mmCIF file of C-alpha atoms in Angstrom:
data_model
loop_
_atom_site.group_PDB
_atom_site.id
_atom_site.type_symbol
_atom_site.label_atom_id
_atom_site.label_comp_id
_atom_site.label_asym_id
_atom_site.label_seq_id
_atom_site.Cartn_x
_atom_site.Cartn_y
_atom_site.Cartn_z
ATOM 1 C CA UNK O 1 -146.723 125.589 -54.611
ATOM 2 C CA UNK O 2 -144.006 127.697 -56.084
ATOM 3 C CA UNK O 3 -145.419 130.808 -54.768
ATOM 4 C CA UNK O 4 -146.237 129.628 -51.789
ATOM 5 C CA UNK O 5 -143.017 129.176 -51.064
ATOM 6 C CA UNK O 6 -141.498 131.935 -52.321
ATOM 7 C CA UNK O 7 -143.986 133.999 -49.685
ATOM 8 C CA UNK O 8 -142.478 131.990 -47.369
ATOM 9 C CA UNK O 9 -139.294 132.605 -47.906
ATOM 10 C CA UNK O 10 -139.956 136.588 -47.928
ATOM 11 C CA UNK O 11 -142.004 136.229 -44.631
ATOM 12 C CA UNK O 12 -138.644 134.300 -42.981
ATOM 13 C CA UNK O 13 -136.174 136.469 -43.790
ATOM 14 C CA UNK O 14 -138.240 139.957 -43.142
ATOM 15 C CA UNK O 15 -139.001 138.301 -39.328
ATOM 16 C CA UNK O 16 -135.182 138.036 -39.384
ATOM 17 C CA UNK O 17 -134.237 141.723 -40.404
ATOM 18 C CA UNK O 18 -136.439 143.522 -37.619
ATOM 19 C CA UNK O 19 -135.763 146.639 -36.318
ATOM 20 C CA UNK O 20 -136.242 144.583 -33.019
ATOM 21 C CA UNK O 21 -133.692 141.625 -33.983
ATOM 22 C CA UNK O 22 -131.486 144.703 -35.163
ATOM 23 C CA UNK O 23 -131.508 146.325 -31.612
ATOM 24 C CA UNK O 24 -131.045 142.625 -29.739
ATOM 25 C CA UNK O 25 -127.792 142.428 -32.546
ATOM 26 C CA UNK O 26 -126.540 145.694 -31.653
ATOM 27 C CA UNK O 27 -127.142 144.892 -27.665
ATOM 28 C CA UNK O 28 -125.291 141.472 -27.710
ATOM 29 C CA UNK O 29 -122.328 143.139 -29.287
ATOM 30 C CA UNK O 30 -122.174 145.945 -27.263
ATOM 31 C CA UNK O 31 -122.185 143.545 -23.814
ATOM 32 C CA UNK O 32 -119.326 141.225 -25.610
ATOM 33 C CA UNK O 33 -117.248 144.104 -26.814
ATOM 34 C CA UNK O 34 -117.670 145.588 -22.884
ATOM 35 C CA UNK O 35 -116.619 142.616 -21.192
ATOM 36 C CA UNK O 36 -113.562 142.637 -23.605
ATOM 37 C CA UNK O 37 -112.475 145.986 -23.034
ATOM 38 C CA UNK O 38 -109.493 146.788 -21.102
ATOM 39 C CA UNK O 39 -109.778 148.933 -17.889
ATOM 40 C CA UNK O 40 -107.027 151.032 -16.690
ATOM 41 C CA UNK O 41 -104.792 150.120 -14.139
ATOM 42 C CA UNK O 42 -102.075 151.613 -11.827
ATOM 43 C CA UNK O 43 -98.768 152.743 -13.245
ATOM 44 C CA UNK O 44 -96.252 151.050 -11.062
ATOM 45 C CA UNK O 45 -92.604 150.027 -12.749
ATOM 46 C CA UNK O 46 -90.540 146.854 -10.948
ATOM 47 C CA UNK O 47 -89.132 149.838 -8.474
ATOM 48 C CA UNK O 48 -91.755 151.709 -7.291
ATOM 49 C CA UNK O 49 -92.694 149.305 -4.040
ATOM 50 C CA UNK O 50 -88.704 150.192 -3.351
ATOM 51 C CA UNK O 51 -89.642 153.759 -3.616
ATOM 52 C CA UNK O 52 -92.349 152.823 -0.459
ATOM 53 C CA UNK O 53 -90.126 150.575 1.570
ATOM 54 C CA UNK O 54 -87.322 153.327 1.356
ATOM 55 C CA UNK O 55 -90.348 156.127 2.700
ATOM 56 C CA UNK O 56 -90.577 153.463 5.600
ATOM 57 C CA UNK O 57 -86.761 153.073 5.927
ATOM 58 C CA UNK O 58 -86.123 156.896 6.100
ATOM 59 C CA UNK O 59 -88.705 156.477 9.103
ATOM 60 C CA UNK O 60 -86.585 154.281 10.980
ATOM 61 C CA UNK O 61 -83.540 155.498 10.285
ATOM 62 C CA UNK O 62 -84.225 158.810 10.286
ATOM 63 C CA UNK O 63 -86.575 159.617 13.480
ATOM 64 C CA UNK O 64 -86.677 162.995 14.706
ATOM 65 C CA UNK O 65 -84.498 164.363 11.331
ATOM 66 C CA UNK O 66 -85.595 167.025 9.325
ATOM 67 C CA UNK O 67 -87.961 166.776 6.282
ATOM 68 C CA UNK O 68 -85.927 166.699 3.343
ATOM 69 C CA UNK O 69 -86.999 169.348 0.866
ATOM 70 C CA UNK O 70 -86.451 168.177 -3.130
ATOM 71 C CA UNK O 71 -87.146 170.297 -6.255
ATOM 72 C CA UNK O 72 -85.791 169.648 -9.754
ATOM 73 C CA UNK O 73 -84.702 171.242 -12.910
ATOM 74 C CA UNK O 74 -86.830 170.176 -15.912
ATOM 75 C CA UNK O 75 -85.092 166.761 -16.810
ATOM 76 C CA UNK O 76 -85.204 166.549 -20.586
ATOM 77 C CA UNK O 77 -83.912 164.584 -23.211
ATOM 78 C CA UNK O 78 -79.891 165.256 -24.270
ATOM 79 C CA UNK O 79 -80.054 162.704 -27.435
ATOM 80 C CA UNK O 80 -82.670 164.560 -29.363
ATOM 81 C CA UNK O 81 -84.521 161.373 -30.748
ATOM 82 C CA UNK O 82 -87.458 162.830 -29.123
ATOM 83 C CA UNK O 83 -87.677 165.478 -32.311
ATOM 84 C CA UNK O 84 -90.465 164.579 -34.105
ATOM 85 C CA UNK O 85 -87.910 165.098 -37.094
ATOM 86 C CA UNK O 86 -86.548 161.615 -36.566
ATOM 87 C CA UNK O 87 -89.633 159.691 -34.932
ATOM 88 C CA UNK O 88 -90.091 160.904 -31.357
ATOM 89 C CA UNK O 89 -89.479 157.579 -30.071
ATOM 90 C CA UNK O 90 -88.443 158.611 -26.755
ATOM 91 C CA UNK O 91 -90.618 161.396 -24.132
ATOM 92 C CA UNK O 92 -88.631 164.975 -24.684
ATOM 93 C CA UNK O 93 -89.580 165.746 -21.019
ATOM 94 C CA UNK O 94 -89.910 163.332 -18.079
ATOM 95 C CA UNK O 95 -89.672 165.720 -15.163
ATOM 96 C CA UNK O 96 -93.188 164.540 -14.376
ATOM 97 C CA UNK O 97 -91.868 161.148 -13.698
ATOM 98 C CA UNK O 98 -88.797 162.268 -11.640
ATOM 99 C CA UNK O 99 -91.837 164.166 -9.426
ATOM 100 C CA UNK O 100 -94.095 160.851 -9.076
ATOM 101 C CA UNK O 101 -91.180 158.786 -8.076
ATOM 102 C CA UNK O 102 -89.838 162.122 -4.866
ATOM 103 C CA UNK O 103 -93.472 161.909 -3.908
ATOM 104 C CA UNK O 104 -93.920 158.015 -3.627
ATOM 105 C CA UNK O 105 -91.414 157.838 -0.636
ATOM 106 C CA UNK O 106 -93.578 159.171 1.871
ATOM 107 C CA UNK O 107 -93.411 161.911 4.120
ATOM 108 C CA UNK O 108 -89.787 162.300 5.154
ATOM 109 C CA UNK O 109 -88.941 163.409 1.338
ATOM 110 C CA UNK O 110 -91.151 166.466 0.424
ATOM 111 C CA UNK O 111 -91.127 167.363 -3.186
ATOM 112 C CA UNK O 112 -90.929 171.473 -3.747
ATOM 113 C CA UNK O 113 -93.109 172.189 -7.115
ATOM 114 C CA UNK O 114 -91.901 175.595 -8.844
ATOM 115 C CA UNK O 115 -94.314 177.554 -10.839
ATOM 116 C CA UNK O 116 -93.335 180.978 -10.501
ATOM 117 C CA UNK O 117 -95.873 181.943 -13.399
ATOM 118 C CA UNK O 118 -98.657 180.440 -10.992
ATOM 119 C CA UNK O 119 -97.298 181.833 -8.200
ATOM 120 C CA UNK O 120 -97.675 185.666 -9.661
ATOM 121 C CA UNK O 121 -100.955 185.126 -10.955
ATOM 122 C CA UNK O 122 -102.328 183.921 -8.095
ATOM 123 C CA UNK O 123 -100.854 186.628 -6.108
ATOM 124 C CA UNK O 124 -102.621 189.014 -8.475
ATOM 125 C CA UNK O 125 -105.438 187.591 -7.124
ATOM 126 C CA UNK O 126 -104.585 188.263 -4.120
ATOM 127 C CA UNK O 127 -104.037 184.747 -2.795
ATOM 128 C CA UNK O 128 -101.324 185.093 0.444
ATOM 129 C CA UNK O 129 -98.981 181.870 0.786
ATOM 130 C CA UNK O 130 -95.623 180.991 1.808
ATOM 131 C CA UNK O 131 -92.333 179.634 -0.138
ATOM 132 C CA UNK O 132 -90.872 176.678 0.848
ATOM 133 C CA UNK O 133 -86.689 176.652 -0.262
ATOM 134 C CA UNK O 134 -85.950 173.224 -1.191
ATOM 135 C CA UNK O 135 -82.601 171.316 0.231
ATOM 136 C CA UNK O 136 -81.916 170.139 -2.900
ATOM 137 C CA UNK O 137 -82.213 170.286 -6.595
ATOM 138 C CA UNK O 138 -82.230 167.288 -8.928
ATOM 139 C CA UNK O 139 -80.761 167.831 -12.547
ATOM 140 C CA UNK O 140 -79.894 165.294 -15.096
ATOM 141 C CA UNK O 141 -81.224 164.094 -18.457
ATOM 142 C CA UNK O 142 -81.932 160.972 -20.569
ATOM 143 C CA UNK O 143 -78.156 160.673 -21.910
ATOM 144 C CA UNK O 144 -78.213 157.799 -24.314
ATOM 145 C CA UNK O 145 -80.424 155.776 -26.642
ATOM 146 C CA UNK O 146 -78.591 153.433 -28.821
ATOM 147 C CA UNK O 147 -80.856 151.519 -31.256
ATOM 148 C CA UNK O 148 -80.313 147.638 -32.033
ATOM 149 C CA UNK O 149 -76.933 147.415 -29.939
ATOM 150 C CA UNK O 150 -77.662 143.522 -30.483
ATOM 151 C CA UNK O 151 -79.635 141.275 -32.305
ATOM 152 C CA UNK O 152 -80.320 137.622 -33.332
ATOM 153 C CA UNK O 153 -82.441 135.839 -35.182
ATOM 154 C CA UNK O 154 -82.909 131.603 -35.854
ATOM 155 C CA UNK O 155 -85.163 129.964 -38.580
ATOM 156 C CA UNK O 156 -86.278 126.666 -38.522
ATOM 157 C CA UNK O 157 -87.686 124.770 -41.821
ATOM 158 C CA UNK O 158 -89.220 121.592 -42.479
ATOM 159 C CA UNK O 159 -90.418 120.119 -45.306
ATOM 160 C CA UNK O 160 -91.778 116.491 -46.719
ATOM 161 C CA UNK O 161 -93.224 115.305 -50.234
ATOM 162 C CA UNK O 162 -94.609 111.897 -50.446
ATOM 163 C CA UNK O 163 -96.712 109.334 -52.908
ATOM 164 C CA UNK O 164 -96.511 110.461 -57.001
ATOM 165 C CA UNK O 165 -98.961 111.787 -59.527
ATOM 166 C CA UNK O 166 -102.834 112.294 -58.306
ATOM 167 C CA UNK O 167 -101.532 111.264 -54.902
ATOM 168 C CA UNK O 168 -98.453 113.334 -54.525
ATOM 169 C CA UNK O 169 -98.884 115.281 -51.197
ATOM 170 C CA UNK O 170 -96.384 118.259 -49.417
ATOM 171 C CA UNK O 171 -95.842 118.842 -45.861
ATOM 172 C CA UNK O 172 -93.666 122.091 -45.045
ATOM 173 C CA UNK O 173 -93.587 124.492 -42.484
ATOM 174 C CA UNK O 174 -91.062 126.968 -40.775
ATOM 175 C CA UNK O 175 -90.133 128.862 -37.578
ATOM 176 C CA UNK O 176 -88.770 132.001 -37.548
ATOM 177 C CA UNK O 177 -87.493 134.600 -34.239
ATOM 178 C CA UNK O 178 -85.942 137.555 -33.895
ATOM 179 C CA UNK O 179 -84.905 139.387 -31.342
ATOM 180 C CA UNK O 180 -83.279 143.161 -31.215
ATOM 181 C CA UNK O 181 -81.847 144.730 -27.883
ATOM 182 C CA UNK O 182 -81.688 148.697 -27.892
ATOM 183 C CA UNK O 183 -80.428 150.586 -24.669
ATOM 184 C CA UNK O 184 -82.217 153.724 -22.617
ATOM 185 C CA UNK O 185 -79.615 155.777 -20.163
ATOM 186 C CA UNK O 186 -80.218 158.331 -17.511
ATOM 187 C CA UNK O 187 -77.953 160.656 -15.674
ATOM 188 C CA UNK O 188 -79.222 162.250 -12.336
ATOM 189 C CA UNK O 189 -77.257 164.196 -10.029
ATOM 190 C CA UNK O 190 -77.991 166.070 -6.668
ATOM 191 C CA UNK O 191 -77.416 169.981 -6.271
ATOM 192 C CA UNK O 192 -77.283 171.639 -2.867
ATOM 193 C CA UNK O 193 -79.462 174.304 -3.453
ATOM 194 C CA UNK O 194 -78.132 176.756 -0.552
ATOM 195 C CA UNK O 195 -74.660 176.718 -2.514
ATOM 196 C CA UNK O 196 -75.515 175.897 -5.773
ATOM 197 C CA UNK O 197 -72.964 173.079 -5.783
ATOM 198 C CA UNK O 198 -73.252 169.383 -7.141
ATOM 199 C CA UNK O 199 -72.956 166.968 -3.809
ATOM 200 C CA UNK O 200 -69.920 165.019 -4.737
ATOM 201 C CA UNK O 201 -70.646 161.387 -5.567
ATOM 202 C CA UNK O 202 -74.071 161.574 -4.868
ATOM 203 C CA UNK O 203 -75.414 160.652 -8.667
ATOM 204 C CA UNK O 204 -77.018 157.891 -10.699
ATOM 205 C CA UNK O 205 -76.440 156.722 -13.417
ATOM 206 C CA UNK O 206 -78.549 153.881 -14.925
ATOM 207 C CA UNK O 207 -79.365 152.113 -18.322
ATOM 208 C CA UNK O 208 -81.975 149.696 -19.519
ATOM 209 C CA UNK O 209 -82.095 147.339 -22.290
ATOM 210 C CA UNK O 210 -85.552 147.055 -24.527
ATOM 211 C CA UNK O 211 -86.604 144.340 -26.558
ATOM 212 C CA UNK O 212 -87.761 144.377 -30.179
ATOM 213 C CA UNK O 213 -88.929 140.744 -30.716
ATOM 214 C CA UNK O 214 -90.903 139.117 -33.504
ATOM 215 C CA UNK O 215 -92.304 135.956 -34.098
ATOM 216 C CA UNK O 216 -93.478 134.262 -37.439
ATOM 217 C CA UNK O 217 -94.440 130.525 -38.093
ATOM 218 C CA UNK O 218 -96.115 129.392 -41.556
ATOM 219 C CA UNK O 219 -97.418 125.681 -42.354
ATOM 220 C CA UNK O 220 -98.530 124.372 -45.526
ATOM 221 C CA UNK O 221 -100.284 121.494 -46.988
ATOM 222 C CA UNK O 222 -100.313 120.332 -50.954
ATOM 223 C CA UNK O 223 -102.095 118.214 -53.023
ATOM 224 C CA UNK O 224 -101.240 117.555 -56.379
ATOM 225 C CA UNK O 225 -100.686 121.017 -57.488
ATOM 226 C CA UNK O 226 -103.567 122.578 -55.345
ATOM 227 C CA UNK O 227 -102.198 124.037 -51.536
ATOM 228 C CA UNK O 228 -103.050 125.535 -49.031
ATOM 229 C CA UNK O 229 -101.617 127.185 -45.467
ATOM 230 C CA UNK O 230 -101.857 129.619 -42.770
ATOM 231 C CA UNK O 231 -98.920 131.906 -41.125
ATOM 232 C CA UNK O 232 -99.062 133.125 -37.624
ATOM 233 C CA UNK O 233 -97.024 136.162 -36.934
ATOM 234 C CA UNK O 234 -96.436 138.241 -33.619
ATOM 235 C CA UNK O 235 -94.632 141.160 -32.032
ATOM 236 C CA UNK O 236 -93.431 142.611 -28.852
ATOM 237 C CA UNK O 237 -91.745 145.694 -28.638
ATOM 238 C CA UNK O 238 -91.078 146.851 -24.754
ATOM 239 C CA UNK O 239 -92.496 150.361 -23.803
ATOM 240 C CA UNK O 240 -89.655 153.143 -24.170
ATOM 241 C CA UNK O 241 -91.766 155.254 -22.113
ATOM 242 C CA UNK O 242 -92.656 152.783 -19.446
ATOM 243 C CA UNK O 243 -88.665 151.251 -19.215
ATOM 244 C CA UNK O 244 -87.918 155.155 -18.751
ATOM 245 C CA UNK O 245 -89.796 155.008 -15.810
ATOM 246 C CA UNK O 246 -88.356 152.201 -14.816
ATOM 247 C CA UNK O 247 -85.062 154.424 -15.074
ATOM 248 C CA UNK O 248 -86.384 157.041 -13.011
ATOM 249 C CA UNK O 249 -87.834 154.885 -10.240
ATOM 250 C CA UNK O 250 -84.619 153.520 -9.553
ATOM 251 C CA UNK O 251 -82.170 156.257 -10.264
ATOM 252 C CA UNK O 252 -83.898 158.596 -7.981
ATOM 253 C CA UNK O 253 -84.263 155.816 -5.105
ATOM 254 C CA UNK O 254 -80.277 155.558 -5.730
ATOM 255 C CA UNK O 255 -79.784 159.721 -5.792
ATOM 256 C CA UNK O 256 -81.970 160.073 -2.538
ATOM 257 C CA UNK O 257 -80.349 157.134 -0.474
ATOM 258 C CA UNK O 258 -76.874 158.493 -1.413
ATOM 259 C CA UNK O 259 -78.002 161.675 0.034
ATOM 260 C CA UNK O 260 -78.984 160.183 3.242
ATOM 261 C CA UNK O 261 -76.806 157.331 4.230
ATOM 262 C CA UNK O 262 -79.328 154.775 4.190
ATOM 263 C CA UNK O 263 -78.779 151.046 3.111
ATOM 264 C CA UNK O 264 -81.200 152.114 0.262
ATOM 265 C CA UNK O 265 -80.494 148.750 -1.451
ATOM 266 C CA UNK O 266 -82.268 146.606 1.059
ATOM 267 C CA UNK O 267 -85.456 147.895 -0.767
ATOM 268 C CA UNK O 268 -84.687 146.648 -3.290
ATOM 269 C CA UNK O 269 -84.210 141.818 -4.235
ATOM 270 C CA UNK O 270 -81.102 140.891 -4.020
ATOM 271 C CA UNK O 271 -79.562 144.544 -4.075
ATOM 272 C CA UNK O 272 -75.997 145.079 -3.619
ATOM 273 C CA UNK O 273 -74.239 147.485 -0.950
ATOM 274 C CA UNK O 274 -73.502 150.956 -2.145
ATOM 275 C CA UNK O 275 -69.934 151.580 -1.961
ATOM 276 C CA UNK O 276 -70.820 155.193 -1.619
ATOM 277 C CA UNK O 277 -73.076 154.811 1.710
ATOM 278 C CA UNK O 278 -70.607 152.570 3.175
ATOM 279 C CA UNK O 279 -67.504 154.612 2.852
ATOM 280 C CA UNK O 280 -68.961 157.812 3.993
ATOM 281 C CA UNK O 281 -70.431 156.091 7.121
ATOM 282 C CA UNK O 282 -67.163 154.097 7.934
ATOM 283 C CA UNK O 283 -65.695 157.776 8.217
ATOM 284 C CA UNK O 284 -68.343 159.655 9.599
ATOM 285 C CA UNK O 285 -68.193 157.229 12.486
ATOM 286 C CA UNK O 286 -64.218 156.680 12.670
ATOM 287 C CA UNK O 287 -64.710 160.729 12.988
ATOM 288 C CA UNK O 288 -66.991 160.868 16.002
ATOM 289 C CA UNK O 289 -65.483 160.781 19.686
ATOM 290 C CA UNK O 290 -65.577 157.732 21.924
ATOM 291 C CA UNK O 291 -68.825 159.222 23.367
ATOM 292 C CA UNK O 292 -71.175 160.244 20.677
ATOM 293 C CA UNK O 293 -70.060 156.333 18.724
ATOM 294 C CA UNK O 294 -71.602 155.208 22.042
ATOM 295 C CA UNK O 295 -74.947 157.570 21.662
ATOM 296 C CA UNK O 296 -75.427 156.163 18.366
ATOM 297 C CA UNK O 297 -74.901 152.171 19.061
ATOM 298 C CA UNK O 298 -77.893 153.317 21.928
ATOM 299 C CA UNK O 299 -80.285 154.893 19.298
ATOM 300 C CA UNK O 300 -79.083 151.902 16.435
ATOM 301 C CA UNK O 301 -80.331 149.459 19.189
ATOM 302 C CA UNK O 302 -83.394 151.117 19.971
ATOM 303 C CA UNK O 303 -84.390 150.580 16.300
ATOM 304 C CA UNK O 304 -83.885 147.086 17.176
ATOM 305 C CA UNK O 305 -86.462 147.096 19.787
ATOM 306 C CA UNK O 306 -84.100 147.027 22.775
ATOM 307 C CA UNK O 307 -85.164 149.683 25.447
ATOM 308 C CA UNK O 308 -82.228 151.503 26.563
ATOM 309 C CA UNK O 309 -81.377 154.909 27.262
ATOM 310 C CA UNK O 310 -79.051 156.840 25.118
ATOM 311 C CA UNK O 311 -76.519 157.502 27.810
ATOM 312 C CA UNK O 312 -73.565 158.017 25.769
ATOM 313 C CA UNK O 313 -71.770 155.153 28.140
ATOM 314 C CA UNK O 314 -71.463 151.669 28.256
ATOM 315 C CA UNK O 315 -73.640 150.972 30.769
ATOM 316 C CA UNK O 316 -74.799 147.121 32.166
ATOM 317 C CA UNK O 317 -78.555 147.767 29.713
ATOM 318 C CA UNK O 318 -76.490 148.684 26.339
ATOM 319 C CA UNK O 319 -74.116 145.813 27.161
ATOM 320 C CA UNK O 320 -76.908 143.275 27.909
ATOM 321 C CA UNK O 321 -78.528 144.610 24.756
ATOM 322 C CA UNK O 322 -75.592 144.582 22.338
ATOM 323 C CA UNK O 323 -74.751 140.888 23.225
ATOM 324 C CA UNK O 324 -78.863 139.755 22.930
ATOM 325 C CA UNK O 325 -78.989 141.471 19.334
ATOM 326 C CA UNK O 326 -75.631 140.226 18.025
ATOM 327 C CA UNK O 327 -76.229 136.858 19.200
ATOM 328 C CA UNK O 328 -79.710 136.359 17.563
ATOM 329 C CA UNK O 329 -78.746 138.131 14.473
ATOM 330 C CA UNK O 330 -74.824 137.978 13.989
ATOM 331 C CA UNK O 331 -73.819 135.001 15.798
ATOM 332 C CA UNK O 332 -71.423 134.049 12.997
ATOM 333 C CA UNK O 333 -69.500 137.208 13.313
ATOM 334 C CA UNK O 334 -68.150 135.656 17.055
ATOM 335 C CA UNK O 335 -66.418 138.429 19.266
ATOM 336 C CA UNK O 336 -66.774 142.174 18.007
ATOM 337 C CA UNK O 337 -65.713 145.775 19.039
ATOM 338 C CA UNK O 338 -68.708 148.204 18.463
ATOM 339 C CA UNK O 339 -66.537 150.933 18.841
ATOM 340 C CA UNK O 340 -64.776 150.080 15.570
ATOM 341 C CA UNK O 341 -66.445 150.912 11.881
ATOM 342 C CA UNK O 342 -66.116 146.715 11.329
ATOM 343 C CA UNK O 343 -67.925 145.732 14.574
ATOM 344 C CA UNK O 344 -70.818 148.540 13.963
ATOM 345 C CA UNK O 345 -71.127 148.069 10.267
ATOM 346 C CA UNK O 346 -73.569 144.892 10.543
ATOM 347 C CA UNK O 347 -75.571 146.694 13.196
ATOM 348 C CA UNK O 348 -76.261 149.649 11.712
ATOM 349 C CA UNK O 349 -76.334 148.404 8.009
ATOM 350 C CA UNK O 350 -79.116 145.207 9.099
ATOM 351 C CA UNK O 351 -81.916 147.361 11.365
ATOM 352 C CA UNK O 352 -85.005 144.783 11.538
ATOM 353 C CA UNK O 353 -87.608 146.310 8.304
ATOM 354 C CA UNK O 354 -90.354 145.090 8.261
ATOM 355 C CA UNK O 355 -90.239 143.436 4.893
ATOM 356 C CA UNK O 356 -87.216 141.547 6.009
ATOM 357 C CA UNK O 357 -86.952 137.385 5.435
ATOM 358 C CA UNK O 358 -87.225 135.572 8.853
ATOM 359 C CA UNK O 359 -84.283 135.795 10.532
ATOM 360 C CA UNK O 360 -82.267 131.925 12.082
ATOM 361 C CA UNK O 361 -82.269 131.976 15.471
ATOM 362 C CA UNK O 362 -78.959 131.865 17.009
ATOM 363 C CA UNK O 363 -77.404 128.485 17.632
ATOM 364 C CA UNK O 364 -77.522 126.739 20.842
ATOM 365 C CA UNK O 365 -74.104 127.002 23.024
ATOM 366 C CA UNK O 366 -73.629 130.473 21.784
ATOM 367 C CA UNK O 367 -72.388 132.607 24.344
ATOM 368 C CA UNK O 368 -73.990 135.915 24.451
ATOM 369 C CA UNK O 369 -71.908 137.025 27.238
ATOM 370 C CA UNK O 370 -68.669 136.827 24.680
ATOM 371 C CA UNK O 371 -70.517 138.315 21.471
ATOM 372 C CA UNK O 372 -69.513 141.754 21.828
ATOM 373 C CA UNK O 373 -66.236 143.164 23.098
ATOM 374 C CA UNK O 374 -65.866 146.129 25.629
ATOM 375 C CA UNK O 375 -65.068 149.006 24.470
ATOM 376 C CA UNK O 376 -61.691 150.167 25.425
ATOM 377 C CA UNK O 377 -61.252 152.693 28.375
ATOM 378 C CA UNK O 378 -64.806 151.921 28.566
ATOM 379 C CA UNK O 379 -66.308 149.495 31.508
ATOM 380 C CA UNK O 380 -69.761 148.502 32.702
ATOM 381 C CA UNK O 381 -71.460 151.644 34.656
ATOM 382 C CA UNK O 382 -69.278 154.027 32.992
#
């Protein structure tokens, strides 16, 4: 009887440790371990759908413009933690970035790339192209990087011992957080490259904040001497390399929007007015003559949709047109002169994207025929 079962013990477990159970093993884990595994996906920061609804923008706003030619310096880091001497915690280089982010905006912003060593080679070869000279140049650097700037941390603990000798039982446990704040910087400005001059005020300069956070609970459980427990612990510490490109995204959608005069921040939730872009329109357009203000009020309302001629005068079509559009859309603003900076401003500043909220309609009773003042020296048919 002994025997007998001792054969059948061998017999069971040699059935189980077959090269064919092996190869089913091997074949399970391999589909579990592939369902698990985490597939790429695209690299897109908070501001690169900006980047796309400014390419869209510049369409609008700037029909029938030249392309605008960008090229940069190589945008490295100025706080030298990316030695490998002290860590390399941050990228040394991120002009690659700073390219993605020019060529996401679409087709009105061309980036320029410069590989002269290419170039001659290739021309060695005896490969014939042309040069494209770029409009502007984009320098800058990653200027700060201030470790644990702030930090904070709670504990919670809890504990409870009842009943006495064999029956003497402990309850405990505690929670414990911690949070750390460092900061990332970046400095980009614009450079004319026909005079090899920085365009005045027409920078960015951002920073980011990354979190260092860490998590730790513990539990425990005693009886009479003899415990036991478990502790859980955790930790999140925010890409430097992906908040950096959060940096760039922005600060180049700033740089570029500066350089043309468009209300980049409406790309952007709940983004505020550049005082930049505002004061250099208010005087471009206090600058222009009587005449070319009313040229562009024509081509601002044929963004709008409204199908007039650009006349340069204040004819019955731009008036009918100037009181439809700033009684649907600015009916709160009352009576306006378009031929001031403060009666333009909303028109020019709020063309109709198409990402824009739904717009009220304008209230019933308002007068459309009183929305928008003449012009003075200027009457209908003129």
């Amino acid at each position: 009887m002994r025997w007998g079962a001792l054969a059948l013990a061998v017999a069971t477990l040699a059935g189980c440790a077959s090269t064919e159970n092996a190869l089913k093993d091997a074949n399970t884990l391999l589909t579990e371990r592939e369902a698990d595994k985490l597939l790429p996906v695209t690299n897109l920061s908070p501001y690169a759908l900006a980047l796309g609804r400014f390419g869209r923008m510049l369409d609008i706003y700037k029909e029938g413009d030249p392309v605008i030619y960008m090229q940069t310096r190589s945008i490295l880091d100025a706080t030298n933690l990316s030695s490998p001497l002290v860590g390399a915690e941050i990228p040394g280089d991120i002009t690659e970035m700073v390219r993605t982010a020019v060529n996401r905006i679409g087709a009105r912003v061309v980036y320029v790339p410069y590989h002269p060593d290419y170039l001659v080679s290739q021309a060695q070869l005896g490969a014939k192209f042309g040069v494209t000279m770029p409009d502007f140049l984009i320098t800058g650097a990653l200027t700060e990087f201030d470790r644990a700037i702030a930090g904070a941390g709670r504990v919670n603990s809890a504990g409870i011992e009842f009943g006495k000798g064999n029956g003497k039982t402990t309850l405990g446990g505690d929670i414990k957080r911690t949070a750390i704040y460092s900061a990332l910087a970046l400095d980009l400005n614009l450079v004319s490259f026909a005079t090899q001059q920085m365009v005045p005020q027409v920078q960015a300069s951002n920073v980011v904040k990354v979190l260092n956070f860490s998590s730790e609970d513990n539990a425990s459980l005693g009886f009479y001497g003899d415990a036991f427990g478990f502790k859980l612990e955790g930790k999140y510490l925010q890409g430097r390399h992906s908040a950096i490109r959060t940096l760039v995204d922005l600060s180049v959608l700033e740089l570029i929007g500066k350089a043309t005069n468009t209300p980049y921040w409406r790309c952007i939730p709940n983004g505020t007015p550049d005082p930049v872009v505002v004061e250099n329109m208010r005087a471009g357009y206090n600058a222009l003559t009587p005449e070319l203000k009313l040229g562009l009020i024509q081509v601002t309302l044929r963004k709008y949709g409204e199908p007039v001629q650009v006349t340069q005068k204040y004819d019955d079509a731009t008036r009918q047109a100037l009181e439809k559009v700033y009684a649907q859309r600015y009916p709160a603003l009352g009576a306006v002169d378009v031929m001031t900076w403060q009666g333009f401003e909303p028109l020019f500043f709020g063309v109709p994207m198409a990402w824009d909220t739904a717009q009220k309609p304008a209230l019933v009773g308002a007068a459309p025929a009183s929305g928008v003042a003449a012009p003075v020296g200027s009457k209908a048919g003129a």
